[in-house]
Amino acid sequence: MLGVPVGVMEREEFLAAFPDDSALIGLAYVLLIGAAAEAASYLTLGLVRPWGDVVPRRFPLVGGRPVNAGLAVLAASLGALTVTVLWWVFFFGGLPTAPGPDPGISAGEVRFVAAYAPLLLRGPLLAAVTWSYHRRHRARPRP
């Protein structure tokens, strides 16, 4: 969005996807995607932090109440599956077959892959943390 080349697409090509090549809509899109990713990351911390057990008191109406562990596990499981599928399809389904102006690999493409390849682990690691949370919070059988 800022015009920094990363080897995937130029700014003009990105903006062409929006009505009237609107930079404002493109910026809003990028900021919304970033905010959603940050929110998901913050919620992931709830699986390993104490506020994943009880909602912090600073939240009106729900503060101090226990977190519904089943709902948290369901949401995190769906998130782990979604993130895994999206990143693996993107990397192994889209990136290698993306048409390019030349058959070689540009320095921008190398930087792009180096920066984003660790995200391939996000889904499986989220699944592992979700499993750990589930094991800690599952109902214990009564004697």
CSV table of C-alpha atoms in Angstrom, one decimal, residues 81-91:
chain,number,residue,atom,x,y,z
A,81,LEU,CA,-8.0,-25.0,10.6
A,82,THR,CA,-8.8,-21.9,8.6
A,83,VAL,CA,-5.4,-20.4,9.1
A,84,THR,CA,-3.7,-23.6,8.2
A,85,VAL,CA,-5.7,-24.2,5.0
A,86,LEU,CA,-5.4,-20.5,3.9
A,87,TRP,CA,-1.6,-20.3,4.4
A,88,TRP,CA,-0.8,-23.7,2.9
A,89,VAL,CA,-3.1,-23.1,-0.1
A,90,PHE,CA,-1.6,-19.7,-0.6
A,91,PHE,CA,2.0,-20.9,-0.4
